[in-house]
Amino acid sequence: MSREPVTRCAVRPGAYYDSVVLMQLQRALTGLPGVLDAGVVMATPANREVLAASGLEPGEDVPAGPHDLLIAVKAESEASAGEALSRVDALLQVRRSGAEQDFRPRSLATALKLLPAARWVLISVPGRYAAGVAEEALDHSRNVFLYSDNVPVAEEVALKRKALGRGLLVLGPDCGTAVVGGVGLGFANRVRRGPIGLIGASGTGLQAIMSHVHALGAGISQAIGTGGRDLSGGVGGITAGQALDALRRDPETQVIVLVSKPPAPEVAVRLLSLARQMGKPVVVDFLGAPLPGRKLGNLHFAASLAEAAEIAVRLVEAETDAPAPPLKTEGGRYLRGLFSGGTLAYETLLGLSTVLSPVFSNAPLSESRRLADPLRSQAHTVLDLGADEFTVGRLHPMIDFDLRRRRLRQEAADPEVGLILLDVVLGESAHADPAGELAPEIERALSEARAAGRTLEIAVLVIGTGEDPQDLEVQIATLEKASAHVCRTVGELVNHAAERLGQAEQEREGEPVPLEILQPPLAAVNVGLESFYDSLVAQGARAVQVEWKPPAGGNEKLAGILARMKGG
Amino acid sequence: MSREPVTRCAVRPGAYYDSVVLMQLQRALTGLPGVLDAGVVMATPANREVLAASGLEPGEDVPAGPHDLLIAVKAESEASAGEALSRVDALLQVRRSGAEQDFRPRSLATALKLLPAARWVLISVPGRYAAGVAEEALDHSRNVFLYSDNVPVAEEVALKRKALGRGLLVLGPDCGTAVVGGVGLGFANRVRRGPIGLIGASGTGLQAIMSHVHALGAGISQAIGTGGRDLSGGVGGITAGQALDALRRDPETQVIVLVSKPPAPEVAVRLLSLARQMGKPVVVDFLGAPLPGRKLGNLHFAASLAEAAEIAVRLVEAETDAPAPPLKTEGGRYLRGLFSGGTLAYETLLGLSTVLSPVFSNAPLSESRRLADPLRSQAHTVLDLGADEFTVGRLHPMIDFDLRRRRLRQEAADPEVGLILLDVVLGESAHADPAGELAPEIERALSEARAAGRTLEIAVLVIGTGEDPQDLEVQIATLEKASAHVCRTVGELVNHAAERLGQAEQEREGEPVPLEILQPPLAAVNVGLESFYDSLVAQGARAVQVEWKPPAGGNEKLAGILARMKGG
């Protein structure tokens, strides 16, 4: 009959320990004689609950808070538990093996003097110290791989703006994965080098894609993590934009993959506008966002990580997409869509969502884009003229063209309008000659615009078959004779709109990132998790580990006094 | 010098007119001598604004409300305007040409006596009368094509439940498009007959897909519109479910396409569960919903209307997908996913969203599915163990397996759990032997479940390459030796979960729809828009037009009295 196990614990208040040291302490304790289980955690409520679930709860009477280290041991006897806890301090002193560096500088500045070739600084210290270390690295003109999380977004924006102005990259915060110059930073798979460049606001997303690419026999030029918040409205995709620009110039990169959770709409439009001007195919996987179609110029939209890899590999093997034609910038800048088919309007809105922002509608993708008044367009507008508000006491616009004719005149007279989209849906019960109804209106609108010295285009999506009573060929010919541009799918219509009205190439903000930082041999300084240092060395990179301690040993009050003294 | 045009108007209060009659009146007025423009509308505020925008505003002094007919004429002179308005009543009497039916029954009952073979009734009367006509059709055991909109959702549910119990279909309300037995109902393209069956909560969506299928050289067996609200939570996909069941049995249909705006999540899961048991490929285009991947068993997800058509045509030519294996229903019914990769957790959630509902998470697809307590799973749960709440004072779960080991024990001990999903991400900086950490835990969990007489499965997604320091082959072999099921993509993992836990085939609700109603020759009664009658006749179908008038001439008070007298 076994005796009842006993649980005992110890607290080390307010001290800083490297997480790897804590994990090793826990393993060492678990391996001691008579010890059944052990837990070593910062004493947050969540961590204490996890301990409790494993029968390691020390009880409420142990005074330990989120900044205190809590060590709990479950043992066969009181004696074994006591013996284990008595060895905690000795175990905490054990230097990790593996790191084969004789002298360890205690500051980043000293480390960079030891390894001046290091263009990168890896930072994985606790979040509240991370921005300070990153800023110091930028001040030394070094690029930053910032693994730390819990960095406030305002600090992220400040760091990234500073980097942008100096032609430096800040990957992160909360960036787990990068491959630069053939060397993995943080969590990264060992993959063959090749022509596919990755940019991702998603760590395991990048890993899944690079692993699939490798399995398909192709390889990776660079993989640039941006941190999960980079494509949010607050940060605005600063790093992703720099990365696109760098991979555009990188001669080793033939195809680019951009992976992220859904970006803020205006960030998506800005980045995809950049991506469309790359002269290289770009595979886009915005996980969890509706696909705007499968292809928009050189952009290819993927529905999964595995598919993103497959498309990229296929594109390497295929002919390279032609660069997007230069955008036409004369004429009005706004688009107006006047649809009789609700689903056609909706799919057009979806496609345009990656090209233009904002697009308003009476049947919008999100409520914030609902037209205040369906009778008055705002900026870019796509209307479903078959919606209830337009059809009370009226026939459907596929039969009765009166409303659409009047609205077309209204939109064509607006000098801010450069492109009008229409649909023509043939078939049973529809108007007997829709092109015949629309063609004179189209001619009139175009000639009035010309007379006013404006550039206006009208594109018409025609849905129908050669068997339809209206005669598809005649309908198309009538529209083309009126100088309308005829499309046969929503995808074609959206592509046409993208070429006509997509954002022109932006002025490059900040300084370009020099391509040298992406080329081997890689050298780096590591501040934080020693396993990152070990990994760099194992991959043949030159590296220096900083023996980092929090300022004033983690005493924030004292650290504040020291910082003020330094500043004065 | 031209004189100033004059605008004059007339009002016909509270009367009912067929919309086609109104459109013809407007055209006739516009064609009269001296008339520049004319508008004929029910005097809703929106319609009056449209008139105003065309210079046809009669001014505030004209007393006309939403149920009154407003006729406005802009003419060269007072005389021309007056002459035009004086002809309104005569023009309203003009019988449309085209409808070549001598005797027009005034009731549905009489029409059905004239054409007893009619299995379908087309209804396009104003929304407030539509449910009454539809109910009458169901009481005569006829299927309903309900074009009318503005039918309250409660009436839609009542009609569809009644139809379900009697093996009848109600397509609509607000259903614009169907092709039944080779004949288009409402708006429909003329297409070749063939092996592709369409089901759609989207009118022009169905038309775009059928036109593309035709252009690609293939053809349509049936196209069944359901009305735009059918897949909402309120209606629950009653018609779509009946349609899937009918096309499953229909020998002419080899491939099915299901198109809709995003359904309510529980409706999507129910319908796709039905679709997975079809024994035929089903192409799913939920416009504007994120794709859960590209393929789940026999389900193929499309990103656009054109792509839905392309995939369907390709599948007709390809080998038919094998029917889904029968679902295993023994063992716990809940899934628990314990992921170290946030993106892998997220893509898994996306994929599962079409298979299971609800799935909870600490990083959910929507806030309503957020776990109340990340330390306690609910129903189906997928956890990102790398999220901040789990990593304070702890290493990332790709390095430190302690938390995952503890949570795995907790989940495996829950008798309601039938499947546990894990990920293993190899590469630089990750744990040196993740499979070695997990395998003993997996073996222990499976053997404890066996000992308790429970069926438990554990599936592991492995991300990595053959170059990774952990040795991919050894990692996979270790996991498989522990009886884990190893997957290499999220898609495979989701497919495995779907086979293991997807909803079992439901009891069929209601009566099956007899296939005869989908077979030629088609005969139908039309109540409402005469153009629908004309179209039926033009397609060679037998049809009868009902000379419908609203009860009591549209006087609702009188109609109420009449209905009560009839009821008494």
PDB file of N, CA, C and O in Angstrom, chain A residues 122-131 133 145-151 171-176 227 229 527-529 532, chain B residues 388:
ATOM      1  N   LEU A 122      18.743  39.342 -32.492  1.00  0.00           N
ATOM      2  CA  LEU A 122      17.563  38.558 -32.085  1.00  0.00           C
ATOM      3  C   LEU A 122      17.238  38.913 -30.634  1.00  0.00           C
ATOM      4  O   LEU A 122      18.134  38.862 -29.775  1.00  0.00           O
ATOM      5  N   ILE A 123      15.994  39.240 -30.372  1.00  0.00           N
ATOM      6  CA  ILE A 123      15.612  39.704 -29.033  1.00  0.00           C
ATOM      7  C   ILE A 123      14.445  38.861 -28.521  1.00  0.00           C
ATOM      8  O   ILE A 123      13.378  38.808 -29.147  1.00  0.00           O
ATOM      9  N   SER A 124      14.644  38.198 -27.382  1.00  0.00           N
ATOM     10  CA  SER A 124      13.576  37.374 -26.809  1.00  0.00           C
ATOM     11  C   SER A 124      13.491  37.574 -25.301  1.00  0.00           C
ATOM     12  O   SER A 124      13.145  36.657 -24.568  1.00  0.00           O
ATOM     13  N   VAL A 125      13.807  38.773 -24.847  1.00  0.00           N
ATOM     14  CA  VAL A 125      13.683  39.092 -23.423  1.00  0.00           C
ATOM     15  C   VAL A 125      12.214  39.359 -23.113  1.00  0.00           C
ATOM     16  O   VAL A 125      11.403  39.519 -24.021  1.00  0.00           O
ATOM     17  N   PRO A 126      11.800  39.381 -21.832  1.00  0.00           N
ATOM     18  CA  PRO A 126      10.395  39.637 -21.535  1.00  0.00           C
ATOM     19  C   PRO A 126       9.903  40.937 -22.164  1.00  0.00           C
ATOM     20  O   PRO A 126      10.665  41.903 -22.296  1.00  0.00           O
ATOM     21  N   GLY A 127       8.597  40.924 -22.531  1.00  0.00           N
ATOM     22  CA  GLY A 127       8.015  41.992 -23.318  1.00  0.00           C
ATOM     23  C   GLY A 127       8.265  43.389 -22.788  1.00  0.00           C
ATOM     24  O   GLY A 127       8.521  44.319 -23.557  1.00  0.00           O
ATOM     25  N   ARG A 128       8.257  43.571 -21.476  1.00  0.00           N
ATOM     26  CA  ARG A 128       8.374  44.930 -20.959  1.00  0.00           C
ATOM     27  C   ARG A 128       9.772  45.505 -21.144  1.00  0.00           C
ATOM     28  O   ARG A 128       9.965  46.714 -21.025  1.00  0.00           O
ATOM     29  N   TYR A 129      10.760  44.659 -21.429  1.00  0.00           N
ATOM     30  CA  TYR A 129      12.112  45.159 -21.690  1.00  0.00           C
ATOM     31  C   TYR A 129      12.438  45.181 -23.184  1.00  0.00           C
ATOM     32  O   TYR A 129      13.463  45.735 -23.596  1.00  0.00           O
ATOM     33  N   ALA A 130      11.582  44.536 -23.996  1.00  0.00           N
ATOM     34  CA  ALA A 130      11.971  44.217 -25.382  1.00  0.00           C
ATOM     35  C   ALA A 130      12.149  45.469 -26.236  1.00  0.00           C
ATOM     36  O   ALA A 130      13.116  45.578 -27.007  1.00  0.00           O
ATOM     37  N   ALA A 131      11.222  46.429 -26.123  1.00  0.00           N
ATOM     38  CA  ALA A 131      11.298  47.602 -26.995  1.00  0.00           C
ATOM     39  C   ALA A 131      12.581  48.379 -26.730  1.00  0.00           C
ATOM     40  O   ALA A 131      13.209  48.908 -27.662  1.00  0.00           O
ATOM     41  N   VAL A 133      15.518  47.197 -25.795  1.00  0.00           N
ATOM     42  CA  VAL A 133      16.647  46.515 -26.441  1.00  0.00           C
ATOM     43  C   VAL A 133      16.583  46.716 -27.955  1.00  0.00           C
ATOM     44  O   VAL A 133      17.599  46.961 -28.619  1.00  0.00           O
ATOM     45  N   PHE A 145      15.113  41.001 -35.071  1.00  0.00           N
ATOM     46  CA  PHE A 145      14.169  39.882 -35.043  1.00  0.00           C
ATOM     47  C   PHE A 145      13.628  39.853 -33.616  1.00  0.00           C
ATOM     48  O   PHE A 145      14.339  39.494 -32.683  1.00  0.00           O
ATOM     49  N   LEU A 146      12.381  40.284 -33.454  1.00  0.00           N
ATOM     50  CA  LEU A 146      11.839  40.543 -32.117  1.00  0.00           C
ATOM     51  C   LEU A 146      10.822  39.457 -31.757  1.00  0.00           C
ATOM     52  O   LEU A 146       9.651  39.537 -32.098  1.00  0.00           O
ATOM     53  N   TYR A 147      11.316  38.445 -31.054  1.00  0.00           N
ATOM     54  CA  TYR A 147      10.492  37.299 -30.680  1.00  0.00           C
ATOM     55  C   TYR A 147       9.544  37.643 -29.532  1.00  0.00           C
ATOM     56  O   TYR A 147       8.452  37.099 -29.412  1.00  0.00           O
ATOM     57  N   SER A 148       9.963  38.548 -28.672  1.00  0.00           N
ATOM     58  CA  SER A 148       9.189  38.861 -27.462  1.00  0.00           C
ATOM     59  C   SER A 148       7.753  39.223 -27.799  1.00  0.00           C
ATOM     60  O   SER A 148       7.477  39.873 -28.806  1.00  0.00           O
ATOM     61  N   ASP A 149       6.823  38.808 -26.930  1.00  0.00           N
ATOM     62  CA  ASP A 149       5.454  39.278 -27.097  1.00  0.00           C
ATOM     63  C   ASP A 149       5.137  40.255 -25.959  1.00  0.00           C
ATOM     64  O   ASP A 149       6.016  40.680 -25.222  1.00  0.00           O
ATOM     65  N   ASN A 150       3.845  40.620 -25.855  1.00  0.00           N
ATOM     66  CA  ASN A 150       3.438  41.591 -24.845  1.00  0.00           C
ATOM     67  C   ASN A 150       4.174  42.923 -24.973  1.00  0.00           C
ATOM     68  O   ASN A 150       4.437  43.591 -23.981  1.00  0.00           O
ATOM     69  N   VAL A 151       4.484  43.334 -26.203  1.00  0.00           N
ATOM     70  CA  VAL A 151       5.030  44.673 -26.462  1.00  0.00           C
ATOM     71  C   VAL A 151       3.854  45.568 -26.878  1.00  0.00           C
ATOM     72  O   VAL A 151       3.116  45.205 -27.796  1.00  0.00           O
ATOM     73  N   LEU A 171      11.377  42.757 -37.480  1.00  0.00           N
ATOM     74  CA  LEU A 171      10.471  41.604 -37.623  1.00  0.00           C
ATOM     75  C   LEU A 171       9.886  41.327 -36.240  1.00  0.00           C
ATOM     76  O   LEU A 171      10.594  40.908 -35.338  1.00  0.00           O
ATOM     77  N   GLY A 172       8.583  41.570 -36.089  1.00  0.00           N
ATOM     78  CA  GLY A 172       7.961  41.380 -34.797  1.00  0.00           C
ATOM     79  C   GLY A 172       7.435  42.696 -34.269  1.00  0.00           C
ATOM     80  O   GLY A 172       7.345  43.660 -35.026  1.00  0.00           O
ATOM     81  N   PRO A 173       7.069  42.804 -33.005  1.00  0.00           N
ATOM     82  CA  PRO A 173       7.176  41.788 -31.945  1.00  0.00           C
ATOM     83  C   PRO A 173       6.275  40.566 -32.198  1.00  0.00           C
ATOM     84  O   PRO A 173       5.419  40.604 -33.069  1.00  0.00           O
ATOM     85  N   ASP A 174       6.530  39.548 -31.384  1.00  0.00           N
ATOM     86  CA  ASP A 174       5.798  38.294 -31.482  1.00  0.00           C
ATOM     87  C   ASP A 174       6.056  37.636 -32.832  1.00  0.00           C
ATOM     88  O   ASP A 174       5.164  37.026 -33.410  1.00  0.00           O
ATOM     89  N   CYS A 175       7.284  37.796 -33.315  1.00  0.00           N
ATOM     90  CA  CYS A 175       7.682  37.141 -34.555  1.00  0.00           C
ATOM     91  C   CYS A 175       8.435  35.875 -34.188  1.00  0.00           C
ATOM     92  O   CYS A 175       9.491  35.937 -33.559  1.00  0.00           O
ATOM     93  N   GLY A 176       7.906  34.719 -34.565  1.00  0.00           N
ATOM     94  CA  GLY A 176       8.538  33.460 -34.188  1.00  0.00           C
ATOM     95  C   GLY A 176       9.508  32.936 -35.224  1.00  0.00           C
ATOM     96  O   GLY A 176      10.382  32.138 -34.888  1.00  0.00           O
ATOM     97  N   GLY A 227       5.490  39.720 -37.499  1.00  0.00           N
ATOM     98  CA  GLY A 227       4.724  39.884 -36.262  1.00  0.00           C
ATOM     99  C   GLY A 227       3.248  39.923 -36.592  1.00  0.00           C
ATOM    100  O   GLY A 227       2.848  40.423 -37.653  1.00  0.00           O
ATOM    101  N   ARG A 229       0.727  41.565 -35.592  1.00  0.00           N
ATOM    102  CA  ARG A 229      -0.051  42.807 -35.630  1.00  0.00           C
ATOM    103  C   ARG A 229       0.336  43.705 -36.785  1.00  0.00           C
ATOM    104  O   ARG A 229      -0.242  44.772 -36.966  1.00  0.00           O
ATOM    105  N   VAL A 527      19.954  38.201 -27.898  1.00  0.00           N
ATOM    106  CA  VAL A 527      19.673  38.702 -26.557  1.00  0.00           C
ATOM    107  C   VAL A 527      18.436  37.983 -26.050  1.00  0.00           C
ATOM    108  O   VAL A 527      17.323  38.263 -26.495  1.00  0.00           O
ATOM    109  N   GLY A 528      18.641  37.002 -25.161  1.00  0.00           N
ATOM    110  CA  GLY A 528      17.484  36.273 -24.640  1.00  0.00           C
ATOM    111  C   GLY A 528      17.712  34.779 -24.734  1.00  0.00           C
ATOM    112  O   GLY A 528      18.797  34.300 -24.429  1.00  0.00           O
ATOM    113  N   LEU A 529      16.673  34.043 -25.174  1.00  0.00           N
ATOM    114  CA  LEU A 529      16.694  32.575 -25.177  1.00  0.00           C
ATOM    115  C   LEU A 529      17.974  32.008 -25.775  1.00  0.00           C
ATOM    116  O   LEU A 529      18.264  32.212 -26.957  1.00  0.00           O
ATOM    117  N   PHE A 532      18.091  30.028 -29.127  1.00  0.00           N
ATOM    118  CA  PHE A 532      18.210  30.713 -30.417  1.00  0.00           C
ATOM    119  C   PHE A 532      19.686  30.858 -30.804  1.00  0.00           C
ATOM    120  O   PHE A 532      20.056  30.729 -31.967  1.00  0.00           O
TER     121      PHE A 532
ATOM    122  N   ASP B 388      -1.063  34.272 -25.516  1.00  0.00           N
ATOM    123  CA  ASP B 388      -0.492  34.950 -24.347  1.00  0.00           C
ATOM    124  C   ASP B 388      -0.941  34.357 -23.016  1.00  0.00           C
ATOM    125  O   ASP B 388      -0.146  34.204 -22.094  1.00  0.00           O
TER     126      ASP B 388
END
